[in-house]
Every structure is written in structure tokens, then in C-alpha cells.
Short mmCIF file of C-alpha atoms and ligand atoms in Angstrom, two decimals:
data_model
loop_
_atom_site.label_atom_id
_atom_site.label_comp_id
_atom_site.label_asym_id
_atom_site.label_seq_id
_atom_site.Cartn_x
_atom_site.Cartn_y
_atom_site.Cartn_z
CA MET A 1 0.00 0.00 0.00
CA THR A 2 1.50 3.32 -1.00
CA SER A 3 -0.68 5.78 0.92
CA SER A 4 -0.98 5.61 4.70
CA PRO A 5 -3.74 3.35 6.01
CA VAL A 6 -7.20 4.76 6.71
CA LEU A 7 -7.64 2.47 9.71
CA ARG A 8 -4.99 0.59 11.62
CA ALA A 9 -5.11 -1.76 14.59
CA ALA A 10 -1.93 -2.44 16.55
CA SER A 11 -1.86 -5.50 18.85
CA VAL A 12 -5.46 -5.08 19.91
CA SER A 13 -6.84 -7.42 22.57
CA ARG A 14 -10.21 -7.68 24.29
CA VAL A 15 -11.09 -10.01 27.17
CA PHE A 16 -14.61 -10.48 28.51
CA HIS A 17 -14.82 -11.51 32.14
CA THR A 18 -17.76 -13.86 32.56
CA GLN A 19 -19.00 -16.13 35.33
CA ALA A 20 -17.70 -19.06 33.33
CA GLY A 21 -14.25 -17.47 33.13
CA ASP A 22 -12.33 -15.12 30.89
CA VAL A 23 -13.19 -15.08 27.19
CA HIS A 24 -10.31 -13.92 24.99
CA ALA A 25 -12.51 -12.59 22.20
CA CYS A 26 -9.65 -10.81 20.38
CA THR A 27 -5.97 -11.43 21.02
CA ASP A 28 -3.07 -9.38 19.69
CA ILE A 29 -4.70 -8.37 16.41
CA SER A 30 -2.88 -6.06 14.03
CA LEU A 31 -4.25 -5.04 10.65
CA GLU A 32 -4.65 -2.09 8.36
CA VAL A 33 -6.90 -1.10 5.49
CA GLY A 34 -6.40 1.57 2.86
CA ALA A 35 -8.65 3.80 0.78
CA GLY A 36 -10.49 1.90 -1.93
CA GLU A 37 -9.62 -1.45 -0.35
CA LEU A 38 -12.12 -4.15 0.62
CA LEU A 39 -10.78 -6.27 3.46
CA VAL A 40 -12.80 -9.31 4.46
CA VAL A 41 -12.44 -10.78 7.96
CA ARG A 42 -13.56 -14.33 7.82
CA GLY A 43 -14.11 -16.74 10.66
CA PRO A 44 -16.61 -19.13 12.18
CA SER A 45 -19.27 -18.04 14.63
CA GLY A 46 -17.67 -17.05 17.92
CA SER A 47 -14.24 -16.35 16.40
CA GLY A 48 -14.34 -12.67 17.43
CA LYS A 49 -15.49 -10.87 14.27
CA THR A 50 -18.13 -8.69 15.92
CA THR A 51 -15.85 -7.89 18.85
CA LEU A 52 -13.11 -6.85 16.42
CA LEU A 53 -15.42 -4.62 14.35
CA ASN A 54 -16.72 -2.98 17.53
CA LEU A 55 -13.13 -2.21 18.57
CA LEU A 56 -12.22 -0.91 15.11
CA GLY A 57 -15.31 1.29 15.00
CA GLY A 58 -14.81 2.75 18.46
CA LEU A 59 -18.00 1.15 19.80
CA ASP A 60 -15.88 -0.73 22.35
CA ARG A 61 -12.41 -0.10 23.71
CA PRO A 62 -9.57 -2.64 23.70
CA ASP A 63 -7.96 -3.82 26.95
CA SER A 64 -4.61 -3.36 25.26
CA GLY A 65 -3.36 -2.20 21.89
CA GLU A 66 -4.39 0.78 19.79
CA VAL A 67 -6.80 1.63 17.01
CA TRP A 68 -5.85 4.52 14.73
CA LEU A 69 -8.23 6.25 12.34
CA GLY A 70 -5.82 8.18 10.12
CA ASP A 71 -3.56 9.94 12.60
CA THR A 72 -6.07 9.85 15.44
CA ASN A 73 -5.67 7.30 18.23
CA LEU A 74 -9.24 6.35 19.22
CA GLY A 75 -8.04 5.35 22.68
CA SER A 76 -7.02 8.92 23.41
CA MET A 77 -10.48 10.33 22.70
CA PRO A 78 -13.17 11.05 25.28
CA GLU A 79 -16.51 9.32 24.67
CA ARG A 80 -18.26 12.34 23.22
CA ALA A 81 -15.56 13.15 20.69
CA LEU A 82 -15.44 9.48 19.74
CA GLY A 83 -19.18 9.55 19.09
CA GLU A 84 -18.85 12.56 16.81
CA MET A 85 -15.98 10.91 14.98
CA ARG A 86 -18.09 7.79 14.43
CA GLN A 87 -20.92 9.89 13.01
CA LYS A 88 -18.71 11.70 10.54
CA ARG A 89 -16.06 9.24 9.49
CA LEU A 90 -17.47 5.73 9.91
CA GLY A 91 -20.35 3.96 8.25
CA PHE A 92 -21.79 0.83 9.84
CA VAL A 93 -23.80 -1.92 8.14
CA PHE A 94 -25.50 -4.59 10.25
CA GLN A 95 -26.70 -8.12 9.60
CA SER A 96 -30.23 -7.24 10.69
CA PHE A 97 -30.25 -4.06 8.50
CA GLY A 98 -31.15 -1.87 11.50
CA LEU A 99 -33.75 0.19 9.62
CA ILE A 100 -36.44 2.15 11.43
CA PRO A 101 -39.76 0.57 10.36
CA VAL A 102 -41.92 3.71 10.53
CA LEU A 103 -39.58 5.68 8.27
CA SER A 104 -39.40 5.45 4.47
CA ALA A 105 -36.21 4.24 2.81
CA ALA A 106 -35.20 7.85 2.08
CA GLU A 107 -35.93 8.95 5.66
CA ASN A 108 -33.85 6.07 7.01
CA VAL A 109 -30.94 7.10 4.81
CA GLU A 110 -31.36 10.70 5.96
CA VAL A 111 -31.05 9.93 9.70
CA PRO A 112 -27.25 10.34 9.99
CA LEU A 113 -27.42 13.71 8.20
CA ARG A 114 -30.17 14.91 10.55
CA ILE A 115 -28.04 13.92 13.53
CA GLN A 116 -25.20 15.94 12.04
CA GLN A 117 -27.58 18.86 11.46
CA THR A 118 -26.84 18.98 7.76
CA ASP A 119 -29.05 21.55 6.02
CA ALA A 120 -32.20 20.33 4.25
CA ALA A 121 -31.09 21.03 0.68
CA THR A 122 -27.83 19.13 1.15
CA ARG A 123 -29.70 16.30 2.88
CA ASP A 124 -32.15 15.91 -0.01
CA ALA A 125 -29.39 15.97 -2.61
CA ARG A 126 -27.19 13.47 -0.76
CA VAL A 127 -30.06 11.07 -0.03
CA ALA A 128 -31.19 11.09 -3.68
CA GLU A 129 -27.62 10.58 -4.86
CA VAL A 130 -26.84 7.68 -2.57
CA LEU A 131 -30.19 5.93 -3.17
CA ASP A 132 -29.36 6.11 -6.88
CA VAL A 133 -25.93 4.65 -6.26
CA VAL A 134 -27.43 1.57 -4.57
CA GLY A 135 -30.04 1.22 -7.29
CA LEU A 136 -33.04 2.34 -5.22
CA GLY A 137 -33.70 5.71 -6.81
CA GLU A 138 -37.30 4.71 -7.46
CA HIS A 139 -37.94 3.26 -4.01
CA GLY A 140 -37.20 6.11 -1.62
CA ALA A 141 -40.81 6.49 -0.51
CA GLN A 142 -41.26 2.85 0.46
CA ARG A 143 -41.13 1.57 4.02
CA PRO A 144 -38.67 -1.21 4.88
CA TYR A 145 -41.44 -3.85 5.03
CA GLU A 146 -42.36 -3.00 1.44
CA LEU A 147 -38.84 -3.88 0.29
CA SER A 148 -37.11 -7.24 -0.20
CA GLY A 149 -34.26 -8.28 2.10
CA GLY A 150 -31.69 -7.36 -0.51
CA GLN A 151 -33.30 -3.96 -1.03
CA GLN A 152 -33.42 -3.36 2.73
CA GLN A 153 -29.71 -4.06 2.99
CA ARG A 154 -29.07 -1.67 0.10
CA VAL A 155 -30.92 0.96 2.14
CA GLY A 156 -28.62 0.06 5.05
CA LEU A 157 -25.63 0.51 2.77
CA ALA A 158 -26.93 3.87 1.51
CA ARG A 159 -27.41 5.04 5.10
CA ALA A 160 -23.84 3.99 5.95
CA LEU A 161 -22.45 5.90 2.96
CA VAL A 162 -24.56 9.06 3.08
CA SER A 163 -22.12 10.85 5.41
CA ARG A 164 -19.29 10.07 2.99
CA PRO A 165 -17.32 8.14 5.60
CA ASP A 166 -13.64 7.25 5.31
CA ILE A 167 -14.37 3.70 6.33
CA LEU A 168 -17.24 1.28 6.06
CA LEU A 169 -17.57 -1.49 8.67
CA ALA A 170 -20.03 -4.26 7.85
CA ASP A 171 -20.83 -7.11 10.26
CA GLU A 172 -22.16 -10.11 8.32
CA PRO A 173 -24.10 -7.79 6.00
CA THR A 174 -25.42 -10.69 3.94
CA GLY A 175 -26.14 -13.06 6.82
CA GLN A 176 -29.91 -12.77 6.44
CA LEU A 177 -29.98 -12.98 2.64
CA ASP A 178 -30.26 -15.95 0.28
CA SER A 179 -27.05 -16.76 -1.55
CA ALA A 180 -27.89 -15.06 -4.85
CA THR A 181 -28.99 -11.86 -3.10
CA ALA A 182 -25.96 -12.06 -0.81
CA ALA A 183 -23.65 -12.23 -3.83
CA ALA A 184 -25.38 -9.22 -5.40
CA VAL A 185 -25.08 -7.14 -2.21
CA MET A 186 -21.42 -8.13 -1.85
CA ASP A 187 -20.81 -7.13 -5.48
CA LEU A 188 -22.40 -3.77 -4.77
CA ILE A 189 -20.24 -3.24 -1.67
CA ALA A 190 -17.09 -4.08 -3.65
CA ASP A 191 -18.09 -1.76 -6.52
CA LEU A 192 -18.83 1.11 -4.15
CA VAL A 193 -15.60 0.66 -2.23
CA HIS A 194 -13.59 0.71 -5.44
CA ALA A 195 -15.55 3.52 -7.13
CA GLN A 196 -15.78 5.84 -4.13
CA GLY A 197 -12.39 5.09 -2.62
CA VAL A 198 -13.81 4.28 0.80
CA ALA A 199 -11.95 1.73 2.92
CA ALA A 200 -14.06 -1.23 3.99
CA ILE A 201 -13.88 -4.11 6.41
CA VAL A 202 -16.55 -6.77 6.02
CA ALA A 203 -16.92 -9.61 8.53
CA THR A 204 -18.51 -12.78 7.27
CA HIS A 205 -18.49 -16.51 7.77
CA ASP A 206 -19.71 -17.10 4.23
CA PRO A 207 -16.88 -18.52 2.08
CA LEU A 208 -18.82 -17.64 -1.09
CA LEU A 209 -18.24 -13.94 -0.46
CA MET A 210 -14.45 -14.09 -0.47
CA ALA A 211 -14.19 -13.66 -4.23
CA ARG A 212 -14.81 -9.91 -4.20
CA ALA A 213 -12.34 -9.15 -1.41
CA ASP A 214 -9.04 -7.45 -2.12
CA ARG A 215 -7.62 -9.20 0.92
CA VAL A 216 -8.93 -11.84 3.33
CA LEU A 217 -7.91 -12.20 6.96
CA GLU A 218 -8.95 -15.25 8.91
CA LEU A 219 -9.89 -15.18 12.57
CA HIS A 220 -9.79 -18.24 14.75
CA ASP A 221 -10.52 -18.15 18.47
CA GLY A 222 -9.81 -14.42 18.49
CA ARG A 223 -6.49 -14.63 16.69
CA LEU A 224 -5.58 -13.83 13.10
CA VAL A 225 -4.35 -17.03 11.51
CA THR A 226 -3.72 -15.76 7.98
CA ALA A 227 -2.23 -12.43 7.08
CA GLY A 228 -2.21 -11.14 3.58
N1 ADP B 301 -20.23 -8.79 25.76
C1 ADP B 301 -19.70 -10.01 25.84
N2 ADP B 301 -19.57 -10.60 27.05
C2 ADP B 301 -19.01 -11.83 27.15
N3 ADP B 301 -18.56 -12.55 26.11
C3 ADP B 301 -18.68 -12.02 24.88
C4 ADP B 301 -19.26 -10.73 24.68
N4 ADP B 301 -19.22 -10.45 23.35
C5 ADP B 301 -18.68 -11.53 22.76
N5 ADP B 301 -18.35 -12.46 23.66
C6 ADP B 301 -17.67 -13.75 23.39
O1 ADP B 301 -16.53 -13.47 22.62
C7 ADP B 301 -16.34 -14.46 21.62
C8 ADP B 301 -16.34 -13.80 20.26
O2 ADP B 301 -17.67 -13.35 19.98
P1 ADP B 301 -18.03 -12.51 18.69
O3 ADP B 301 -17.07 -11.37 18.57
O4 ADP B 301 -19.46 -12.17 18.77
O5 ADP B 301 -17.74 -13.56 17.52
P2 ADP B 301 -18.35 -13.64 16.03
O6 ADP B 301 -18.88 -12.30 15.68
O7 ADP B 301 -17.21 -14.08 15.19
O8 ADP B 301 -19.43 -14.67 16.08
C9 ADP B 301 -17.44 -15.49 21.82
O9 ADP B 301 -16.94 -16.51 22.63
C10 ADP B 301 -18.51 -14.70 22.54
O10 ADP B 301 -19.31 -15.53 23.33
MG1 MG B 302 -20.71 -11.70 14.99
#
């Protein structure tokens, strides 16, 4: 990679203390991802994918190690500043889509811009643009329940991208979709990452989705077993 990484993890570890004992969900993980790069983190259920994405996205803090977004060390930031950073610079996509059922597709996509108090004209333009990009230009007025699973996840993707984040973090984004729809959504993610130059980390346990990755890392019991 020639340019400096958008996101970098250095020896990140996270231990959960439970009644049954300590769970080493992530151990000594180092990785980086650059602009326009799609990194897939693959691993079976329980291997630590969600924990890792939460650490990378500043939703959780590591017990040791550091996460850097550009030249900002997330560990050095107070909670409030971290929240603002997440709003502006990170886009999240979830397995369960996470759409608000009473809002239309366009209103769902608009939510992050409202939180950031973006003016109405800019909001309208950005929402229309990003719905077009995910192929839902004609569906903005529909509620989530009026859309297919694949369309709902494209709304989720549009919402994640509407703030023009530096990095997209997706946790099993195709986990609720049939395999053909999953492949189409993964194709769309790859195309958007490459076209818009956003860095992306996608966690999945679906081996069929590896084909579109620029790089695949494999997690096993909280440790990276393959680098490259
Ligand atoms: N909040 C938590 N408290 C205790 N254990 C947790 C918590 N979150 C995750 N774990 C444990 O950490 C391990 C990794 O979980 P997770 O990151 O969800 O894996 P994956 O997303 O790959 O399925 C599992 O053993 C899980 O039970
Ligand atoms: Mg998970």
C-alpha cells in the first residue's frame, strides 16, 4: 500500500470476564486497510469478528493495543468526541439491516445527516444521490417492510455511505440474505468501495463472499491465523 492506512489496529486485545471465566474474544490483532480497499475478515461463529469490528469502529475499547483512524488514536479520545468521529467518518452496516420501520427508505438514509444537522437542501441531494448509487432511486418512498431483504440491505448501505465516511464497517451484512442476493449485495459493496475510494472491512463466515475481497484475513478463536 503506498498511501498511509485509513484504519490501523496495533496489537489489539479484548477479554470479557464472565462467570464461566475469561473469554479472549480478540488477542493481539494487528491489521490495516487503505482507501479503496475491501478487506474481508472471515471466521466461524464465535471467532471474534463482531468484537473486532466494535473495537475498530470505536463502539468498544480494547484492553490493550491501539486503534488509529488516520492519525487519530481512538483510545485517546473522550466518549463524546469518539461519538462525533463515528458519526462523521465511519459507516456501519448490520446483519439485521437496522432500519427504522416507521420511516421510508429515504428517511432512514437521511437519519445520519439529521443527527449531524446537515441543512435540508444538502440532505435531499445526498439522499437522492446515494439511493441512486445503490439502485433504489425509485424506491425512496417505500417503508422497509415494502422492500425485499436485498433492497433493505441496500438501504442500510446507503445510510452507511450518506455521510461520505472514510471507512465502512459491515458485520455479516449478507447473513440474512439468500445466496444469490448475498452475492449481489457483496458485489455492490465491492463496486462502491472501489468507485468511491472508501476503505471497507466486512466480517462474514460465508466462504462464497471471499471472491470480491481485495484481501482476506482469517480469525480463529480471536487470533488472526492468515495475514495477507
Ligand atoms: N459482551 C460479551 N460478554 C461476554 N462474552 C462475549 C461478549 N461479546 C462476545 N463475547 C464472546 O466473545 C467471543 C467472540 O464473539 P463474537 O465477537 O461475537 O464472535 P463472532 O462475531 O465471530 O461470532 C465469543 O466466545 C462470545 O461468546
Ligand atoms: Mg458476529
